[in-house]
CSV table of C-alpha atoms in Angstrom, one decimal:
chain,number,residue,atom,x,y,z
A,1,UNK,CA,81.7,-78.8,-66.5
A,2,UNK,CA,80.7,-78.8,-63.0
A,3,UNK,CA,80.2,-75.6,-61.5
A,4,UNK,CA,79.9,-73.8,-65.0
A,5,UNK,CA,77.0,-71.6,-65.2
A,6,UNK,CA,74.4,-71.8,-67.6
A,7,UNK,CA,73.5,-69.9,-70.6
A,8,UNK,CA,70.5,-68.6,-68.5
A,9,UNK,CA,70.3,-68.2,-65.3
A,10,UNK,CA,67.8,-69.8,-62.6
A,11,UNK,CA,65.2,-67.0,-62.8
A,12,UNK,CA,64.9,-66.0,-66.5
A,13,UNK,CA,64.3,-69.5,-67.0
A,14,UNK,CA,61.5,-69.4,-64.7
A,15,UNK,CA,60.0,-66.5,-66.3
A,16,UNK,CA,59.9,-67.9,-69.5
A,17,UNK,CA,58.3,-71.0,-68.5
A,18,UNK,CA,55.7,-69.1,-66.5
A,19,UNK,CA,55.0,-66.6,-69.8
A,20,UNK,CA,54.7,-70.4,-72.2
A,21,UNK,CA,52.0,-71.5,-69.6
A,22,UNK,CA,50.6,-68.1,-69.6
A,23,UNK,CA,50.0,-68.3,-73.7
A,24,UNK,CA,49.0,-71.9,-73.4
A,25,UNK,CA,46.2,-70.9,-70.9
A,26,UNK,CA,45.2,-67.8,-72.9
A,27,UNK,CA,44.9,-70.2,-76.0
A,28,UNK,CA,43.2,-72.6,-74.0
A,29,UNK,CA,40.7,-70.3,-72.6
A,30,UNK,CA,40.0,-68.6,-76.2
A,31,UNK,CA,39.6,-71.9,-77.4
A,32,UNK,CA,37.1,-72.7,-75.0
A,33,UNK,CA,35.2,-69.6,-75.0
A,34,UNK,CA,34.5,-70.2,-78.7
A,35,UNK,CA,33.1,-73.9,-78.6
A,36,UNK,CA,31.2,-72.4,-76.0
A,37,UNK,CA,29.7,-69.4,-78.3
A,38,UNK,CA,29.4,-72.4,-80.3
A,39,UNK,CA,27.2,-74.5,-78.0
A,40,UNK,CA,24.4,-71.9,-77.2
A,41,UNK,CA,24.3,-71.2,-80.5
A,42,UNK,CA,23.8,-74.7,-81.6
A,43,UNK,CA,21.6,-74.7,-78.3
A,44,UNK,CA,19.3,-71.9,-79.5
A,45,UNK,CA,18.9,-73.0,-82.7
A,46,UNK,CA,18.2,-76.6,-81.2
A,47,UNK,CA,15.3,-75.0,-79.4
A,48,UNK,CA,13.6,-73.1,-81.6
A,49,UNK,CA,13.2,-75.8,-83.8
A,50,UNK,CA,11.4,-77.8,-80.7
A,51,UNK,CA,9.5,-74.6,-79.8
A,52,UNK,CA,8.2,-74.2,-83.6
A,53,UNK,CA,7.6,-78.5,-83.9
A,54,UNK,CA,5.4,-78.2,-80.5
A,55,UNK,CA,3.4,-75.6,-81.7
A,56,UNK,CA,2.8,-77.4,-85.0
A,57,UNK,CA,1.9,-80.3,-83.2
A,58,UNK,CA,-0.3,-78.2,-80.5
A,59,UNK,CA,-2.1,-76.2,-84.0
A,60,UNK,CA,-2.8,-79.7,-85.4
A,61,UNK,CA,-4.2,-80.9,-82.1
A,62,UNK,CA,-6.5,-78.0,-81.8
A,63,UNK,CA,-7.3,-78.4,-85.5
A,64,UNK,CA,-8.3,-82.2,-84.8
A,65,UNK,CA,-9.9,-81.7,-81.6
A,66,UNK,CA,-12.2,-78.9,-83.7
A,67,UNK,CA,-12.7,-81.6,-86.3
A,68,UNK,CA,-14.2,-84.4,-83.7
A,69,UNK,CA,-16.5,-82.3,-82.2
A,70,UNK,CA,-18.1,-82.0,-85.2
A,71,UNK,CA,-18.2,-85.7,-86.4
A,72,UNK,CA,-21.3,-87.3,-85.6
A,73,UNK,CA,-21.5,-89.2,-82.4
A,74,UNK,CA,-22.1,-93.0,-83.8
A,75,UNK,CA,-20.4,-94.9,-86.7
A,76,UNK,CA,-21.6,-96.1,-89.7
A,77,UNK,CA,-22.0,-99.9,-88.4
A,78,UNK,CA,-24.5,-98.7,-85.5
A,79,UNK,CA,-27.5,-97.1,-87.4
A,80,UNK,CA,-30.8,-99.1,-88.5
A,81,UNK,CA,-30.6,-97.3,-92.2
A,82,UNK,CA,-31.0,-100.4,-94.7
A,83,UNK,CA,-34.4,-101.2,-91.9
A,84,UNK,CA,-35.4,-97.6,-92.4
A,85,UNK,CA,-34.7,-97.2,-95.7
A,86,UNK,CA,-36.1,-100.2,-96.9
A,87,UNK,CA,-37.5,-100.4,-100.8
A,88,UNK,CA,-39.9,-103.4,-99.0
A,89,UNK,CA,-42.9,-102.7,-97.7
A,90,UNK,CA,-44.6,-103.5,-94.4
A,91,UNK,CA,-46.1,-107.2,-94.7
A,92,UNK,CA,-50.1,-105.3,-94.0
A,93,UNK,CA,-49.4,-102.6,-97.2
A,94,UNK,CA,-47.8,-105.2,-99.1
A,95,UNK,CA,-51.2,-107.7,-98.6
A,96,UNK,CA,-53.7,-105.2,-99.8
A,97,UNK,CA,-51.1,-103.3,-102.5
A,98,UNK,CA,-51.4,-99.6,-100.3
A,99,UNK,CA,-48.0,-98.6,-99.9
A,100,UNK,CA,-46.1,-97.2,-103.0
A,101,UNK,CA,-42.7,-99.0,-103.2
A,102,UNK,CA,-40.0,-96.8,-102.6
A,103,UNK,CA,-38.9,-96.5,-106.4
A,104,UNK,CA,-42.8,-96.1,-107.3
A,105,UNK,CA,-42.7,-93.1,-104.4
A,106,UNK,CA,-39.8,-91.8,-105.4
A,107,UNK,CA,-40.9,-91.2,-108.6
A,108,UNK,CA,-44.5,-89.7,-107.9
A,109,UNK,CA,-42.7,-87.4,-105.3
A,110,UNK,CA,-40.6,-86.2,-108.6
A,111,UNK,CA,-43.4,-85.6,-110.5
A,112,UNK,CA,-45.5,-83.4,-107.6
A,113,UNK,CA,-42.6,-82.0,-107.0
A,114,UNK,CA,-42.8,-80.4,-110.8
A,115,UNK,CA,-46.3,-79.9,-110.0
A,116,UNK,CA,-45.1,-77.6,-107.4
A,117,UNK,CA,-42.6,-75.5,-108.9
A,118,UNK,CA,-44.3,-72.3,-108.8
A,119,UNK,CA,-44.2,-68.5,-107.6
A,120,UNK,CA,-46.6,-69.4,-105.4
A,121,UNK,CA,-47.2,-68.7,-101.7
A,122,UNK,CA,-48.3,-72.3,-101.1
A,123,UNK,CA,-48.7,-75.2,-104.0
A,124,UNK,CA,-49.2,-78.5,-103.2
A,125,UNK,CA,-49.6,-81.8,-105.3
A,126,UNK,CA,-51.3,-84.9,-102.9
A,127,UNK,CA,-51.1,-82.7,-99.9
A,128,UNK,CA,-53.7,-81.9,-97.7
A,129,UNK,CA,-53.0,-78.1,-96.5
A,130,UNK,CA,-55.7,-77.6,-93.6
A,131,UNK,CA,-56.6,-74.2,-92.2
A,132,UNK,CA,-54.9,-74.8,-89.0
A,133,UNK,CA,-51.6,-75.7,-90.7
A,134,UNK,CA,-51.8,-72.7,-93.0
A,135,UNK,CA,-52.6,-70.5,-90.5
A,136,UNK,CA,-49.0,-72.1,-88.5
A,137,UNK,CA,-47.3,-71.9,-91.6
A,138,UNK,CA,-47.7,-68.2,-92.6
A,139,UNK,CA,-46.9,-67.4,-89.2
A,140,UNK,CA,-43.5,-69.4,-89.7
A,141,UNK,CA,-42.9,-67.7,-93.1
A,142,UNK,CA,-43.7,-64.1,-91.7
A,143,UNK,CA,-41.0,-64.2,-89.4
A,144,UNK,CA,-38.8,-64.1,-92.5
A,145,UNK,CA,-40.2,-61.6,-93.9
A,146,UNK,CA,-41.1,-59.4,-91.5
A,147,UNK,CA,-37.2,-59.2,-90.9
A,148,UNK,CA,-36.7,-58.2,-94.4
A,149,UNK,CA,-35.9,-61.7,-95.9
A,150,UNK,CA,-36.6,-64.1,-98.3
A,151,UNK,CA,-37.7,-68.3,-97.7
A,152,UNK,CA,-38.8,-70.7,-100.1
A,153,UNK,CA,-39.2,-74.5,-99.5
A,154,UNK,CA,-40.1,-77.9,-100.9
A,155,UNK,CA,-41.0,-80.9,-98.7
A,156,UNK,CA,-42.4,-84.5,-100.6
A,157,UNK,CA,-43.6,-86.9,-98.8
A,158,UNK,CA,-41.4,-90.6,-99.5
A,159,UNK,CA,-44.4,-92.7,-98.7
A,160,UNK,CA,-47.1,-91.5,-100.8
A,161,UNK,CA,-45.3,-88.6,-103.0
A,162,UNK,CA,-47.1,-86.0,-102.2
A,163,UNK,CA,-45.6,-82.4,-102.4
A,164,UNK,CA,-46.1,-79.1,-100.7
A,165,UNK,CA,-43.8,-75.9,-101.6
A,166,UNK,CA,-44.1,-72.3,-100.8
A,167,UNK,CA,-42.1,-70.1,-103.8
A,168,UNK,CA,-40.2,-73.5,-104.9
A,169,UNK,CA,-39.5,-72.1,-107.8
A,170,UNK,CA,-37.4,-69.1,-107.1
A,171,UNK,CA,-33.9,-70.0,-108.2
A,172,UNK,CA,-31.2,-69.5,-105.3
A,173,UNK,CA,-27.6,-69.7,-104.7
A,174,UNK,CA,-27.4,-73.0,-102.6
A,175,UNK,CA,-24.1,-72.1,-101.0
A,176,UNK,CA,-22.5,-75.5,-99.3
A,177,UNK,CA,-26.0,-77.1,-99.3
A,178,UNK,CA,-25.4,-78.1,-103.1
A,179,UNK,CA,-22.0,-80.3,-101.6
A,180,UNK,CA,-23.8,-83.8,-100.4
A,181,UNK,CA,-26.2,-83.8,-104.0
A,182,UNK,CA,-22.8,-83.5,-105.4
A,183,UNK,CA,-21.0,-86.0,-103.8
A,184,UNK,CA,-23.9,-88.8,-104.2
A,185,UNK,CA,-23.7,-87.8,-108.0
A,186,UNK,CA,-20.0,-88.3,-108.5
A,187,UNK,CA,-20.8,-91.7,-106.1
A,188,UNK,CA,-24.2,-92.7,-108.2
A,189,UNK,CA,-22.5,-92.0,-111.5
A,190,UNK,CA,-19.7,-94.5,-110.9
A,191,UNK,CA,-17.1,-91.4,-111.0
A,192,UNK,CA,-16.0,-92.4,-107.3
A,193,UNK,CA,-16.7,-96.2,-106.7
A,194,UNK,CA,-18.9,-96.4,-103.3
A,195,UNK,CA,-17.8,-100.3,-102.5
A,196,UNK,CA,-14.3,-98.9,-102.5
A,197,UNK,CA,-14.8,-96.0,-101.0
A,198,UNK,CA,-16.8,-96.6,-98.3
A,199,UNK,CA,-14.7,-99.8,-97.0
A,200,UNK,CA,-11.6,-97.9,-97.7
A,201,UNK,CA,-10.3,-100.6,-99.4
A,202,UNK,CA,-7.8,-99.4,-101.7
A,203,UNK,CA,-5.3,-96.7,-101.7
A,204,UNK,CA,-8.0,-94.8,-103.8
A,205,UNK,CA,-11.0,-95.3,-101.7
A,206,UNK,CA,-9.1,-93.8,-98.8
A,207,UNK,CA,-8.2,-91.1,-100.5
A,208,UNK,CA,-11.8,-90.4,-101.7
A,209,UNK,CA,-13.2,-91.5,-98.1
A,210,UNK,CA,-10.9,-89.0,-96.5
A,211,UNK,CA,-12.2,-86.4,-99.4
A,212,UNK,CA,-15.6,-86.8,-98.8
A,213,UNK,CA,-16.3,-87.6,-94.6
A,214,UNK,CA,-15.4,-83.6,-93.9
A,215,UNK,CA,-17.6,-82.3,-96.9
A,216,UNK,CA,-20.3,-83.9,-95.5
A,217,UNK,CA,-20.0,-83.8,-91.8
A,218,UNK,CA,-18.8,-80.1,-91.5
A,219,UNK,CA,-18.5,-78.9,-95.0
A,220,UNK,CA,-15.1,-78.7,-95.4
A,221,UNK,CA,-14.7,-76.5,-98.5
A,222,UNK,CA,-10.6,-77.2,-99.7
A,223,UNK,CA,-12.0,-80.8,-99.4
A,224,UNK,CA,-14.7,-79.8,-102.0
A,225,UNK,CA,-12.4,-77.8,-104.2
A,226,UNK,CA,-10.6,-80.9,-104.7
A,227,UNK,CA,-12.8,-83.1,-105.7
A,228,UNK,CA,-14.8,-80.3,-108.1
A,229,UNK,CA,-10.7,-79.7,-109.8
A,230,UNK,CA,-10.7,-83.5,-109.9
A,231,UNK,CA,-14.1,-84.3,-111.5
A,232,UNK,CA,-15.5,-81.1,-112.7
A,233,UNK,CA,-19.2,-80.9,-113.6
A,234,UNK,CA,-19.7,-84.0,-115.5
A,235,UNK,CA,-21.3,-86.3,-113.1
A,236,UNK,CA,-23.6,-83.9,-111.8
A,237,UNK,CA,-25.3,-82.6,-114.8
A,238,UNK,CA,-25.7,-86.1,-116.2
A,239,UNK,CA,-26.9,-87.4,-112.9
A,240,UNK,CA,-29.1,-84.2,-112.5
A,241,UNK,CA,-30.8,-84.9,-115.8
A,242,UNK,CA,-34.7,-84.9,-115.5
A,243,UNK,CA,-34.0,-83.2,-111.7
A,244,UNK,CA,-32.8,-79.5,-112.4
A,245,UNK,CA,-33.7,-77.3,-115.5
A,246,UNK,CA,-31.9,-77.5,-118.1
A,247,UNK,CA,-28.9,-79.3,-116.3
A,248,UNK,CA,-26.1,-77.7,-119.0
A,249,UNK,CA,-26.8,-74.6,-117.0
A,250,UNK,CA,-24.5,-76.0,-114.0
A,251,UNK,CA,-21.1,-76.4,-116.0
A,252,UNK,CA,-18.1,-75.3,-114.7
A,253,UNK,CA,-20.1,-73.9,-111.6
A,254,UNK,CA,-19.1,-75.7,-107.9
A,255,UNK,CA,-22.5,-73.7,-106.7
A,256,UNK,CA,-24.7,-73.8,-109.1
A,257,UNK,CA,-28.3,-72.3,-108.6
A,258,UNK,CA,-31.1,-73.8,-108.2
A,259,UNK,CA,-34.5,-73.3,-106.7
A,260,UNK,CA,-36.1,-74.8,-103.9
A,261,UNK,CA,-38.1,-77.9,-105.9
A,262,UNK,CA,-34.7,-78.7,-107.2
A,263,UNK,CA,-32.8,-79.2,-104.7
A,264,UNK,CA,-35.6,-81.2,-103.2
A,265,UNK,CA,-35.5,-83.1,-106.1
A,266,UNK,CA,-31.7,-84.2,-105.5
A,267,UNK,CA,-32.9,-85.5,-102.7
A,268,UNK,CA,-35.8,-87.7,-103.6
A,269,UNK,CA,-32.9,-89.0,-106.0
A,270,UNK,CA,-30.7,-89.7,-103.0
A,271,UNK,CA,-33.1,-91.3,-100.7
A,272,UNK,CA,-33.8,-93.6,-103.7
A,273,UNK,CA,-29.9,-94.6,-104.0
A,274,UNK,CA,-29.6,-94.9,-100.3
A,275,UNK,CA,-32.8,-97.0,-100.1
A,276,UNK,CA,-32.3,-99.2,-103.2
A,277,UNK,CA,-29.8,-102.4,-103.0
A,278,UNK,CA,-28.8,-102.5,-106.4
A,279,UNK,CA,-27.0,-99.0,-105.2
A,280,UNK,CA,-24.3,-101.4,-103.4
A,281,UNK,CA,-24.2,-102.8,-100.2
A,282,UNK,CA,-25.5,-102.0,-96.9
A,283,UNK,CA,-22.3,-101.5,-95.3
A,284,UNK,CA,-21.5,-99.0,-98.2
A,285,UNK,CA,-24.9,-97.2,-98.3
A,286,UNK,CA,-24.8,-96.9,-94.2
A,287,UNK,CA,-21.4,-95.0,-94.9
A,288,UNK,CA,-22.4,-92.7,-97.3
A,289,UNK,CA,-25.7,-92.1,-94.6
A,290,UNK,CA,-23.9,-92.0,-91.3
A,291,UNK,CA,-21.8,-89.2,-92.7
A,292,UNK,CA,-24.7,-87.0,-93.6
A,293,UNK,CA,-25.9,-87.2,-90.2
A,294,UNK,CA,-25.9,-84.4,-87.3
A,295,UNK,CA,-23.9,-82.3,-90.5
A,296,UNK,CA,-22.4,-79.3,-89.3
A,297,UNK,CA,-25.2,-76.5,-88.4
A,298,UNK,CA,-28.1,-78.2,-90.1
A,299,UNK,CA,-31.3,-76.1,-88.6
A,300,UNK,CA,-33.7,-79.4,-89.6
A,301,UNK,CA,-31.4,-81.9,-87.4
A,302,UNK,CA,-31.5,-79.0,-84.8
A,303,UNK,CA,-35.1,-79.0,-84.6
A,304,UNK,CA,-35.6,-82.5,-84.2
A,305,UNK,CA,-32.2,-83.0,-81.3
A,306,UNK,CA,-33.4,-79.9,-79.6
A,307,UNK,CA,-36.7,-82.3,-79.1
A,308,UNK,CA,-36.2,-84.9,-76.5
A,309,UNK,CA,-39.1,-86.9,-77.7
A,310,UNK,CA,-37.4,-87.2,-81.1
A,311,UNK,CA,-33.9,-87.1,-80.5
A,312,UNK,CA,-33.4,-91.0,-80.0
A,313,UNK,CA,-35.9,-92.2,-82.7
A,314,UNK,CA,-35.9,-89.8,-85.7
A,315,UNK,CA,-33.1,-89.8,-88.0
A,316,UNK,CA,-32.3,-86.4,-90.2
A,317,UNK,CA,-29.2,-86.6,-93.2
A,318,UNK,CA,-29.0,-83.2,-94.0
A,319,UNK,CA,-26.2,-80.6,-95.8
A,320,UNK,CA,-26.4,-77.0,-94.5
A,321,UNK,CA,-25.1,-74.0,-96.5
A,322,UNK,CA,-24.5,-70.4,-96.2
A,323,UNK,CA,-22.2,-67.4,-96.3
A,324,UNK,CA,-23.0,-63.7,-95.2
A,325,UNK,CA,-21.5,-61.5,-97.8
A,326,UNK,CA,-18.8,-63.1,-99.2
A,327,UNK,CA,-18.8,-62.5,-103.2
A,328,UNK,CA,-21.9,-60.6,-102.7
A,329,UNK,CA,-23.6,-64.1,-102.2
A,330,UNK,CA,-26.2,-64.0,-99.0
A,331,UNK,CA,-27.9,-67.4,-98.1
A,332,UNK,CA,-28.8,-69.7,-95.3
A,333,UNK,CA,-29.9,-73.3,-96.9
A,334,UNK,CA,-30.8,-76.7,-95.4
A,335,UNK,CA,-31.9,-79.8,-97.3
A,336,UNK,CA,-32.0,-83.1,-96.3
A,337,UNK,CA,-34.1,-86.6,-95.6
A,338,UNK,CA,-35.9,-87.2,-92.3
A,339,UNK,CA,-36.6,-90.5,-91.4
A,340,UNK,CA,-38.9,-92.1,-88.6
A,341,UNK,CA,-38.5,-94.6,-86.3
A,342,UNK,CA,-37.6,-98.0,-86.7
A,343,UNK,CA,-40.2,-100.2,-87.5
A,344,UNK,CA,-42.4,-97.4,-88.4
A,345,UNK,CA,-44.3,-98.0,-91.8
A,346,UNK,CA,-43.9,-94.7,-92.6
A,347,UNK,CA,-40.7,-93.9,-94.3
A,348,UNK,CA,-40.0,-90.1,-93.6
A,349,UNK,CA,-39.6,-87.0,-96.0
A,350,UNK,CA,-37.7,-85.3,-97.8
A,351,UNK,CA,-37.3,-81.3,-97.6
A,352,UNK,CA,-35.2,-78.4,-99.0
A,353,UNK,CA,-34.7,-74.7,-97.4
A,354,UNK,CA,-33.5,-71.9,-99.3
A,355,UNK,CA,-33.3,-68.2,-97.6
A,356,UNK,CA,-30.7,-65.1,-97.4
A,357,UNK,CA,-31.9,-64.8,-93.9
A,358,UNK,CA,-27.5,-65.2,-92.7
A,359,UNK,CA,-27.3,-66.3,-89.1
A,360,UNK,CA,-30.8,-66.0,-88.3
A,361,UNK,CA,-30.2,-70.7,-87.8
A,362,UNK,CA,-33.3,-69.8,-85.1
A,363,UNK,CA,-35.6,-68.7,-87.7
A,364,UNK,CA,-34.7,-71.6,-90.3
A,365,UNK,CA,-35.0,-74.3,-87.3
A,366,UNK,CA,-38.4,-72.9,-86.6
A,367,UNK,CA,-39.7,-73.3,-90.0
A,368,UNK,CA,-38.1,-76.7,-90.2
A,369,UNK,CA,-40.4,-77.6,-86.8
A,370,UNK,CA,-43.6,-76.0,-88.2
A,371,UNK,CA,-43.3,-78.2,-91.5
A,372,UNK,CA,-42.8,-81.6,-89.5
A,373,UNK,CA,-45.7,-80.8,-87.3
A,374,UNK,CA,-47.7,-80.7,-90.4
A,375,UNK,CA,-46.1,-83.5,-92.1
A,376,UNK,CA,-47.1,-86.0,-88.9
A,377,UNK,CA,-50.2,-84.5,-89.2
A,378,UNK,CA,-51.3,-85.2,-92.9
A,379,UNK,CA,-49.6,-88.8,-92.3
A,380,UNK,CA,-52.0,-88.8,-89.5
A,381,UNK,CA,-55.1,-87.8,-91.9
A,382,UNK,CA,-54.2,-90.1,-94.5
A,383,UNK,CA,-54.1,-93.4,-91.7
């Protein structure tokens, strides 16, 4: 009815609907506040998972920018090695039957090799040893000992065979310098197939490719680990038959010993797989080279880059070792295959280093330089 007041009057109605929007805000702003506790939540977790994915990626950058600068500087396709490496002859040493084949050489350098296996201060088998070289020699081996250390070494000679060691046969532990012998055996053996491996052909072959490059090129030791879990001794005692001592001795060891000569030895057998075509092709045996070149801390590739005069035409495929204490084991070790120029007749040597002297890469590199000095010179006295 007109005029009839309400149940509530004008102001308590106003009251209550200013208490209602009140609440509402209150709920409103509660709700808020906790989707907002929500969002920097979600928001901090959001970036600590891109904080922790860019340092992964900037750890694997650093890790792969360490890796390159220790992988050699040329690929596989770019180096002369089937030319230097050649088991044929020049056409004058093939005309009047001079020149040993590389097979023939290979296996009189494993024979003087034996020959030289001795306690001895110098033993050699084909070599001429002058007084002047001697002299330079002793000099080079007295700065090992005159620190307090121990050096043996083999060198033979891949175009005639001769040999020349000093205490080759001391046994040694070979650290990572036994890793390349080991690789060619599980390659030579037909454990790993080269063809494969080296064209990366198959899903295996890049899995053994990617094995093998960082053993070789900067002595990547999980990498090694692997393969030894993998394929164990087996292949390198049968393919070190007639090249170490009673070759048994080396089971179930990923280091085993082995003296100067030895060593050697493996590599006389791996110039001859590298050099022979029957090993596979020359793509796949210029693989297996190119990664044994400028190998991580090798003193003999040192002292022929740190010449300028050699740098650009000598060739070195060498496998450094050594560890300062770890285990009790103390050893600095080179071994490895130098080759000349192309087109030279001559095709290069093949020489082992085994020492405790750790970190002293000044005094090994010195020795390596004194040996090739003599080496050019008795190729020199045999032209």
């Amino acid at each position: 009815m007109r005029g009839q007041q309400s149940d509530f009057s004008p102001k308590e109605a106003s009251g209550t609907r200013d208490s209602r929007v009140t609440a509402t805000c209150q709920r409103c702003e509660r709700t808020l506040n906790r989707w907002r506790r929500l969002l920097i939540v979600a928001l901090a977790a959001t970036l600590t998972v891109l904080l922790v994915l860019c340092m992964g990626v900037g750890v694997q950058y650093v890790r792969a920018q360490a890796v390159t600068a220790h992988e050699p500087e040329t690929t596989a396709t770019e180096l002369p090695l089937p030319q230097i490496m050649s088991s044929a002859t020049s056409s004058a040493a093939a005309a009047d039957n001079s020149q040993l084949s590389t097979a023939q050489a290979a296996s009189v350098a494993l024979n003087n090799l034996t020959r030289v296996n001795t306690a001895d201060q110098f033993a050699t088998a084909g070599f001429t040893l002058d007084d002047s070289s001697r002299a330079q020699l002793e000099q080079a081996l007295r700065a090992f000992t005159d620190n307090g250390y121990q050096i043996s070494f083999a060198l033979a000679d891949m175009s005639s065979g001769s040999a020349l060691a000093s205490n080759g046969a001391a046994v040694r532990y070979p650290a990572s310098a036994i890793k390349a012998p080991y690789v060619v055996s599980l390659l030579q053996t037909g454990a790993i197939d080269l063809e494969e491996t080296a064209a990366h052909m198959t899903s295996a072959g890049q899995y053994a490719a990617q094995l093998i490059e960082p053993v070789l090129r900067y002595s990547d030791n999980d990498n090694y680990d692997t393969l030894f879990a993998q394929y164990g001794s087996t292949s390198m005692i049968t393919w070190a038959n007639g090249i170490v001592e009673n070759p048994a001795r080396m089971q179930g060891f990923q280091y085993p010993d082995v003296s100067a000569t030895e060593l050697a030895k493996m590599w006389v057998n791996t110039y001859a797989y590298l050099a022979s075509k029957e090993s596979g092709s020359q793509a796949a045996r210029n693989w297996l080279g190119s990664n044994m070149i400028h190998s991580l801390n090798s003193a003999i590739d040192a002292a022929h880059t740190e010449s300028a005069d050699e740098s650009a035409s000598v060739i070195v495929l060498s496998k450094a070792g050594w560890i300062n204490g770890e285990g009790n084991y103390y050893a600095l070790n080179d071994a490895g295959i130098i080759l000349p120029a192309v087109g030279s007749d001559a095709r290069g040597y093949v020489l082992a280093m085994m020492s405790d002297a750790c970190g002293r890469n000044d005094l090994l590199t010195q020795l390596a330089g004194t040996l090739d000095d003599i080496v050019r010179s008795q190729m020199r006295t045999e032209k």
